[in-house]
Amino acid sequence: NPVNWYPWGEEAFKAAAEQNKLIFLSVGYSTCHWCHVMERESFEDDKVAEIMNRHFINIKVDREERPDVDKVYMTFVTTMSGSGGWPMSVWLTPDLHPIYGGTYYPPNSYYGRPGFTTILQALAQQWTSDEAKIRRSGTAIVSVLQKNSNLPKVEDTTSDAPPHGEVSAKCFAQLARSYEPDYGGFGESPKFPQPCNLNFLFAYYFLHPGLDDAKNGLDMALHTLTMMSRGGIHDHVAQGFARYSTDKSWHVPHFEKMLYDQAQLVHSYLDAYLVTRKQEYADTVMDILQYVMRDLSHESGGFYSAEDADSLPTADSKDKKEGAFCVWTHQEIHSILSDLSVGEESGSSTSVAELFCHHYSVVKGGNVDPHKDPHDELKNQNILLQHDTIQETAEQFSLSETQVLTSLSAAREKLFQFRLTRPRPHRDEKMITAWNGMMVSAICRAGAVLGDRAYVARGAAAAAFIKQHLICRETGQLYRAAYRGDEGGAQVTLGSHKNPGFCDDYAWTIRGLLSLYEATLDQRHLVDALELQTLQDQLFWDTEDGSGGYYSSQQGDHSILIRMKDDHDGAEPSVNSVSAGNLLRLSRLLDRSELLQKCRTILRVFSDKLRKIPVSLPDMAVVLLMLEEPTSQVILSGDPESAVLQELLGVVHSFPQPNRVLLVAPPSDDAPLYTHLPSLRLYQPKHSTQAQAIEKQSGGTKDSKPEVEDTRSGRKDTQSGASESDSREEALESGKKDLQSGSRDPHSRVQDPPTDSSHVIESARAFVCHNFVCSLPMTKPEQLRKNLEKAFQEAAKVADSN
């Protein structure tokens, strides 16, 4: 377009200072629909561009590349107007102080709303006539933003995080008030998936299954996911989910697909599957991953960011339309599916086209409410929306469910192949480190829960991509993003700016590595996660005024007026919520009290919000819940590659236990976990002289055994002569003292092994430790399954009693 755009940087700032011009800052992203609309209407108009170039220094920023810039000025826009979004349009002084802003502006004024041209001319005139006043206004605005961004210092808050029971109850109550019961979800319209809310509801139920609120929350989450899966927000032909729905029934989506939505919804549908065992939820997980692995994957292992909502309806079209790639006319469906039949053996005269149109709500004249189509882009078009369940459709046409499933599957495949002949929407081939880490976590967990090693291998490939392309070899620090090379293929570039990573890049990569460790038991991923956590602490932890918590960006960029801490779980969880969860997991895995202390500090820093509006931080509320509730250790002893141990690992992942700590004691003497947890060697297969030496030092011999619980019989064995009640009370009392001191998490210490742990072991074994007592070794999956179920029930009883 004819606008003279600058990137965010010194060249633009220098031009603004030397020419004494206001800056117009446009912030958006590659697949933003309304960004494209404003570009077509205003930035491509020669007259508008002439005004912009004459009076302003124009800067364009991709919010996904520079979330720090976006965060500062979006805070201003939302404070000024009460709402925000993209494109974000902000006017700044040459000192980068904001003076006016909003989101999308039409080119001309209408219905009392100022147009973009009107605002440009008014601000240019004001700058000419009263520059000093505008500068004073900008300075005052920055002062207010700075003051509002300051969180209370830890010493100014209460001595500990707020009570988890109080926070959980309030978070549920606030979610329940905004819950929309007809179609699920929160709020009316537009309606976003909001996986953070679902994360809380599932965790609340998993940890408190006996509470009525938790049961009601589970129903809310399951209904939401069911209705989303049936709705138009779900791409029934090419898989995956759109970013949000413009209506409350999940029917008419905003068609762009974001990687971060796919990753988070994988976790949500996995939780739904684990708690219900309904195949439909597992199918949705596989549906999402099919889309991501097919359409958002780079040859070298990275994941692309998004697909656009807009595309050309036909190859001959000149103008793009929203949803053109995804929608269908009634006539198209009948024409494309005309050669498909339900099957002669069914004895039915129903055509597949007729069956499909009924099941997916396809009608003549289209099924889109004109009020949801302001630009008439969806006129006469149909967005696929499941009208009935499979059972109801089968009954409607007197067919078996198998016949309906087979016919609909064949129809979807036929339509998918036809869609490939349409012009594709633009794909944002930027590979953001944070979102890649997010997807590593999702796809590895899916592989572990569903028992599909191909998913785990794909997650490992993405983690290797980050390590190869997104980590600076000299410093070990992360870059923000990599890009597909201009020549295509497997070529990867860091782009011209080589932006350093932000805090969320570290937090999500750590989260991905922890999930990869749990899926593979490869301890190298745990070591890599710890190294990145150390770097994250060095680069982003607030040590300036003693408050604590993580800043979103590194120190040193003078163009960022306010170094902010993310304090809201929105479309993505805040970096402080993700980091608090990582710190808790790492502290328990590696018995690192300083990491636990950082987790507690984050919860104290945000305690005011957690007390008053926990619904703004549901993921952090989950961390608080996990910190204070009972946990279990699962220790797997043996070769991580062995079939027997992999089978035991599969059982572990089949239980929805957010507060589980998973450790592995492999045969290798140099396994990294043994360095961090020397007592873990007591579980090491006894081919190791080092394991025998550790056992000797601990006083363990075949004639002198620590106390253990035989969970298969309910019997307790002791060689010391102590009573069961005395031994348990001593262990619990010791644990209480550690917990009260705040110096360590009792659940992170490896519990003593069971009576027969000194035997030479050839096969894999599993131990479950709960309430400071470990089970006897188990080698059979069914034994482990029963033991985990018992541990889960005991933990729930304790939690509910609190």
PDB file of N, CA, C and O in Angstrom, residues 103-136:
ATOM      1  N   THR A 103      -9.310   0.866  18.142  1.00  0.00           N
ATOM      2  CA  THR A 103      -9.068  -0.372  17.397  1.00  0.00           C
ATOM      3  C   THR A 103      -9.309  -0.107  15.914  1.00  0.00           C
ATOM      4  O   THR A 103      -8.593   0.672  15.308  1.00  0.00           O
ATOM      5  N   TYR A 104     -10.305  -0.754  15.358  1.00  0.00           N
ATOM      6  CA  TYR A 104     -10.647  -0.541  13.954  1.00  0.00           C
ATOM      7  C   TYR A 104     -11.395   0.779  13.790  1.00  0.00           C
ATOM      8  O   TYR A 104     -12.305   1.098  14.565  1.00  0.00           O
ATOM      9  N   TYR A 105     -11.000   1.548  12.777  1.00  0.00           N
ATOM     10  CA  TYR A 105     -11.724   2.754  12.421  1.00  0.00           C
ATOM     11  C   TYR A 105     -12.145   2.669  10.954  1.00  0.00           C
ATOM     12  O   TYR A 105     -11.310   2.358  10.096  1.00  0.00           O
ATOM     13  N   PRO A 106     -13.401   2.955  10.648  1.00  0.00           N
ATOM     14  CA  PRO A 106     -13.809   3.042   9.231  1.00  0.00           C
ATOM     15  C   PRO A 106     -13.139   4.264   8.605  1.00  0.00           C
ATOM     16  O   PRO A 106     -12.735   5.195   9.319  1.00  0.00           O
ATOM     17  N   PRO A 107     -13.028   4.304   7.295  1.00  0.00           N
ATOM     18  CA  PRO A 107     -12.333   5.437   6.666  1.00  0.00           C
ATOM     19  C   PRO A 107     -13.023   6.762   6.883  1.00  0.00           C
ATOM     20  O   PRO A 107     -12.367   7.805   6.996  1.00  0.00           O
ATOM     21  N   ASN A 108     -14.357   6.748   6.955  1.00  0.00           N
ATOM     22  CA  ASN A 108     -15.118   7.993   7.083  1.00  0.00           C
ATOM     23  C   ASN A 108     -16.066   7.922   8.277  1.00  0.00           C
ATOM     24  O   ASN A 108     -16.480   6.832   8.700  1.00  0.00           O
ATOM     25  N   SER A 109     -16.415   9.087   8.789  1.00  0.00           N
ATOM     26  CA  SER A 109     -17.312   9.147   9.941  1.00  0.00           C
ATOM     27  C   SER A 109     -18.719   8.714   9.551  1.00  0.00           C
ATOM     28  O   SER A 109     -19.178   8.988   8.434  1.00  0.00           O
ATOM     29  N   TYR A 110     -19.382   8.005  10.465  1.00  0.00           N
ATOM     30  CA  TYR A 110     -20.794   7.672  10.252  1.00  0.00           C
ATOM     31  C   TYR A 110     -21.456   7.365  11.590  1.00  0.00           C
ATOM     32  O   TYR A 110     -20.817   6.870  12.519  1.00  0.00           O
ATOM     33  N   TYR A 111     -22.765   7.672  11.666  1.00  0.00           N
ATOM     34  CA  TYR A 111     -23.568   7.450  12.872  1.00  0.00           C
ATOM     35  C   TYR A 111     -22.883   8.005  14.125  1.00  0.00           C
ATOM     36  O   TYR A 111     -22.923   7.403  15.197  1.00  0.00           O
ATOM     37  N   GLY A 112     -22.240   9.158  13.970  1.00  0.00           N
ATOM     38  CA  GLY A 112     -21.616   9.792  15.117  1.00  0.00           C
ATOM     39  C   GLY A 112     -20.270   9.226  15.510  1.00  0.00           C
ATOM     40  O   GLY A 112     -19.649   9.704  16.468  1.00  0.00           O
ATOM     41  N   ARG A 113     -19.816   8.205  14.784  1.00  0.00           N
ATOM     42  CA  ARG A 113     -18.511   7.617  15.093  1.00  0.00           C
ATOM     43  C   ARG A 113     -17.464   8.231  14.182  1.00  0.00           C
ATOM     44  O   ARG A 113     -17.626   8.220  12.960  1.00  0.00           O
ATOM     45  N   PRO A 114     -16.373   8.788  14.755  1.00  0.00           N
ATOM     46  CA  PRO A 114     -15.377   9.452  13.908  1.00  0.00           C
ATOM     47  C   PRO A 114     -14.660   8.456  13.007  1.00  0.00           C
ATOM     48  O   PRO A 114     -14.309   7.354  13.426  1.00  0.00           O
ATOM     49  N   GLY A 115     -14.453   8.853  11.771  1.00  0.00           N
ATOM     50  CA  GLY A 115     -13.719   8.026  10.836  1.00  0.00           C
ATOM     51  C   GLY A 115     -12.222   8.232  10.974  1.00  0.00           C
ATOM     52  O   GLY A 115     -11.743   9.187  11.612  1.00  0.00           O
ATOM     53  N   PHE A 116     -11.463   7.349  10.359  1.00  0.00           N
ATOM     54  CA  PHE A 116     -10.017   7.381  10.456  1.00  0.00           C
ATOM     55  C   PHE A 116      -9.460   8.694   9.901  1.00  0.00           C
ATOM     56  O   PHE A 116      -8.589   9.330  10.525  1.00  0.00           O
ATOM     57  N   THR A 117      -9.972   9.138   8.777  1.00  0.00           N
ATOM     58  CA  THR A 117      -9.493  10.380   8.165  1.00  0.00           C
ATOM     59  C   THR A 117      -9.760  11.572   9.070  1.00  0.00           C
ATOM     60  O   THR A 117      -8.907  12.454   9.238  1.00  0.00           O
ATOM     61  N   THR A 118     -10.928  11.604   9.675  1.00  0.00           N
ATOM     62  CA  THR A 118     -11.285  12.704  10.576  1.00  0.00           C
ATOM     63  C   THR A 118     -10.318  12.776  11.756  1.00  0.00           C
ATOM     64  O   THR A 118      -9.864  13.857  12.146  1.00  0.00           O
ATOM     65  N   ILE A 119     -10.002  11.611  12.318  1.00  0.00           N
ATOM     66  CA  ILE A 119      -9.093  11.576  13.470  1.00  0.00           C
ATOM     67  C   ILE A 119      -7.695  12.026  13.056  1.00  0.00           C
ATOM     68  O   ILE A 119      -7.036  12.801  13.771  1.00  0.00           O
ATOM     69  N   LEU A 120      -7.220  11.556  11.913  1.00  0.00           N
ATOM     70  CA  LEU A 120      -5.894  11.958  11.424  1.00  0.00           C
ATOM     71  C   LEU A 120      -5.800  13.477  11.305  1.00  0.00           C
ATOM     72  O   LEU A 120      -4.829  14.102  11.767  1.00  0.00           O
ATOM     73  N   GLN A 121      -6.791  14.078  10.671  1.00  0.00           N
ATOM     74  CA  GLN A 121      -6.746  15.520  10.435  1.00  0.00           C
ATOM     75  C   GLN A 121      -6.864  16.305  11.741  1.00  0.00           C
ATOM     76  O   GLN A 121      -6.175  17.318  11.929  1.00  0.00           O
ATOM     77  N   ALA A 122      -7.703  15.836  12.656  1.00  0.00           N
ATOM     78  CA  ALA A 122      -7.885  16.537  13.927  1.00  0.00           C
ATOM     79  C   ALA A 122      -6.612  16.505  14.761  1.00  0.00           C
ATOM     80  O   ALA A 122      -6.203  17.534  15.336  1.00  0.00           O
ATOM     81  N   LEU A 123      -5.974  15.347  14.839  1.00  0.00           N
ATOM     82  CA  LEU A 123      -4.751  15.231  15.636  1.00  0.00           C
ATOM     83  C   LEU A 123      -3.607  16.022  15.007  1.00  0.00           C
ATOM     84  O   LEU A 123      -2.796  16.645  15.726  1.00  0.00           O
ATOM     85  N   ALA A 124      -3.525  16.015  13.694  1.00  0.00           N
ATOM     86  CA  ALA A 124      -2.475  16.790  13.017  1.00  0.00           C
ATOM     87  C   ALA A 124      -2.658  18.276  13.307  1.00  0.00           C
ATOM     88  O   ALA A 124      -1.675  19.003  13.568  1.00  0.00           O
ATOM     89  N   GLN A 125      -3.897  18.738  13.291  1.00  0.00           N
ATOM     90  CA  GLN A 125      -4.168  20.152  13.558  1.00  0.00           C
ATOM     91  C   GLN A 125      -3.845  20.509  15.015  1.00  0.00           C
ATOM     92  O   GLN A 125      -3.242  21.556  15.296  1.00  0.00           O
ATOM     93  N   GLN A 126      -4.229  19.627  15.950  1.00  0.00           N
ATOM     94  CA  GLN A 126      -3.960  19.881  17.366  1.00  0.00           C
ATOM     95  C   GLN A 126      -2.458  19.905  17.648  1.00  0.00           C
ATOM     96  O   GLN A 126      -1.980  20.709  18.450  1.00  0.00           O
ATOM     97  N   TRP A 127      -1.703  19.018  17.014  1.00  0.00           N
ATOM     98  CA  TRP A 127      -0.254  18.976  17.205  1.00  0.00           C
ATOM     99  C   TRP A 127       0.382  20.278  16.713  1.00  0.00           C
ATOM    100  O   TRP A 127       1.301  20.816  17.352  1.00  0.00           O
ATOM    101  N   THR A 128      -0.130  20.800  15.615  1.00  0.00           N
ATOM    102  CA  THR A 128       0.400  22.046  15.069  1.00  0.00           C
ATOM    103  C   THR A 128       0.060  23.236  15.966  1.00  0.00           C
ATOM    104  O   THR A 128       0.890  24.124  16.197  1.00  0.00           O
ATOM    105  N   SER A 129      -1.151  23.257  16.495  1.00  0.00           N
ATOM    106  CA  SER A 129      -1.625  24.425  17.238  1.00  0.00           C
ATOM    107  C   SER A 129      -1.241  24.403  18.713  1.00  0.00           C
ATOM    108  O   SER A 129      -1.088  25.469  19.332  1.00  0.00           O
ATOM    109  N   ASP A 130      -1.110  23.219  19.311  1.00  0.00           N
ATOM    110  CA  ASP A 130      -0.831  23.175  20.764  1.00  0.00           C
ATOM    111  C   ASP A 130      -0.002  21.942  21.100  1.00  0.00           C
ATOM    112  O   ASP A 130      -0.433  21.051  21.840  1.00  0.00           O
ATOM    113  N   GLU A 131       1.203  21.890  20.553  1.00  0.00           N
ATOM    114  CA  GLU A 131       2.092  20.742  20.775  1.00  0.00           C
ATOM    115  C   GLU A 131       2.404  20.545  22.257  1.00  0.00           C
ATOM    116  O   GLU A 131       2.421  19.409  22.753  1.00  0.00           O
ATOM    117  N   ALA A 132       2.644  21.627  22.962  1.00  0.00           N
ATOM    118  CA  ALA A 132       3.029  21.517  24.374  1.00  0.00           C
ATOM    119  C   ALA A 132       1.937  20.838  25.197  1.00  0.00           C
ATOM    120  O   ALA A 132       2.213  20.008  26.077  1.00  0.00           O
ATOM    121  N   LYS A 133       0.687  21.182  24.924  1.00  0.00           N
ATOM    122  CA  LYS A 133      -0.426  20.584  25.667  1.00  0.00           C
ATOM    123  C   LYS A 133      -0.506  19.083  25.399  1.00  0.00           C
ATOM    124  O   LYS A 133      -0.734  18.282  26.321  1.00  0.00           O
ATOM    125  N   ILE A 134      -0.320  18.690  24.147  1.00  0.00           N
ATOM    126  CA  ILE A 134      -0.375  17.270  23.797  1.00  0.00           C
ATOM    127  C   ILE A 134       0.770  16.517  24.472  1.00  0.00           C
ATOM    128  O   ILE A 134       0.587  15.403  24.974  1.00  0.00           O
ATOM    129  N   ARG A 135       1.955  17.132  24.502  1.00  0.00           N
ATOM    130  CA  ARG A 135       3.089  16.469  25.158  1.00  0.00           C
ATOM    131  C   ARG A 135       2.816  16.299  26.658  1.00  0.00           C
ATOM    132  O   ARG A 135       3.135  15.252  27.232  1.00  0.00           O
ATOM    133  N   ARG A 136       2.250  17.324  27.286  1.00  0.00           N
ATOM    134  CA  ARG A 136       1.926  17.210  28.712  1.00  0.00           C
ATOM    135  C   ARG A 136       0.910  16.103  28.946  1.00  0.00           C
ATOM    136  O   ARG A 136       1.000  15.336  29.924  1.00  0.00           O
TER     137      ARG A 136
END
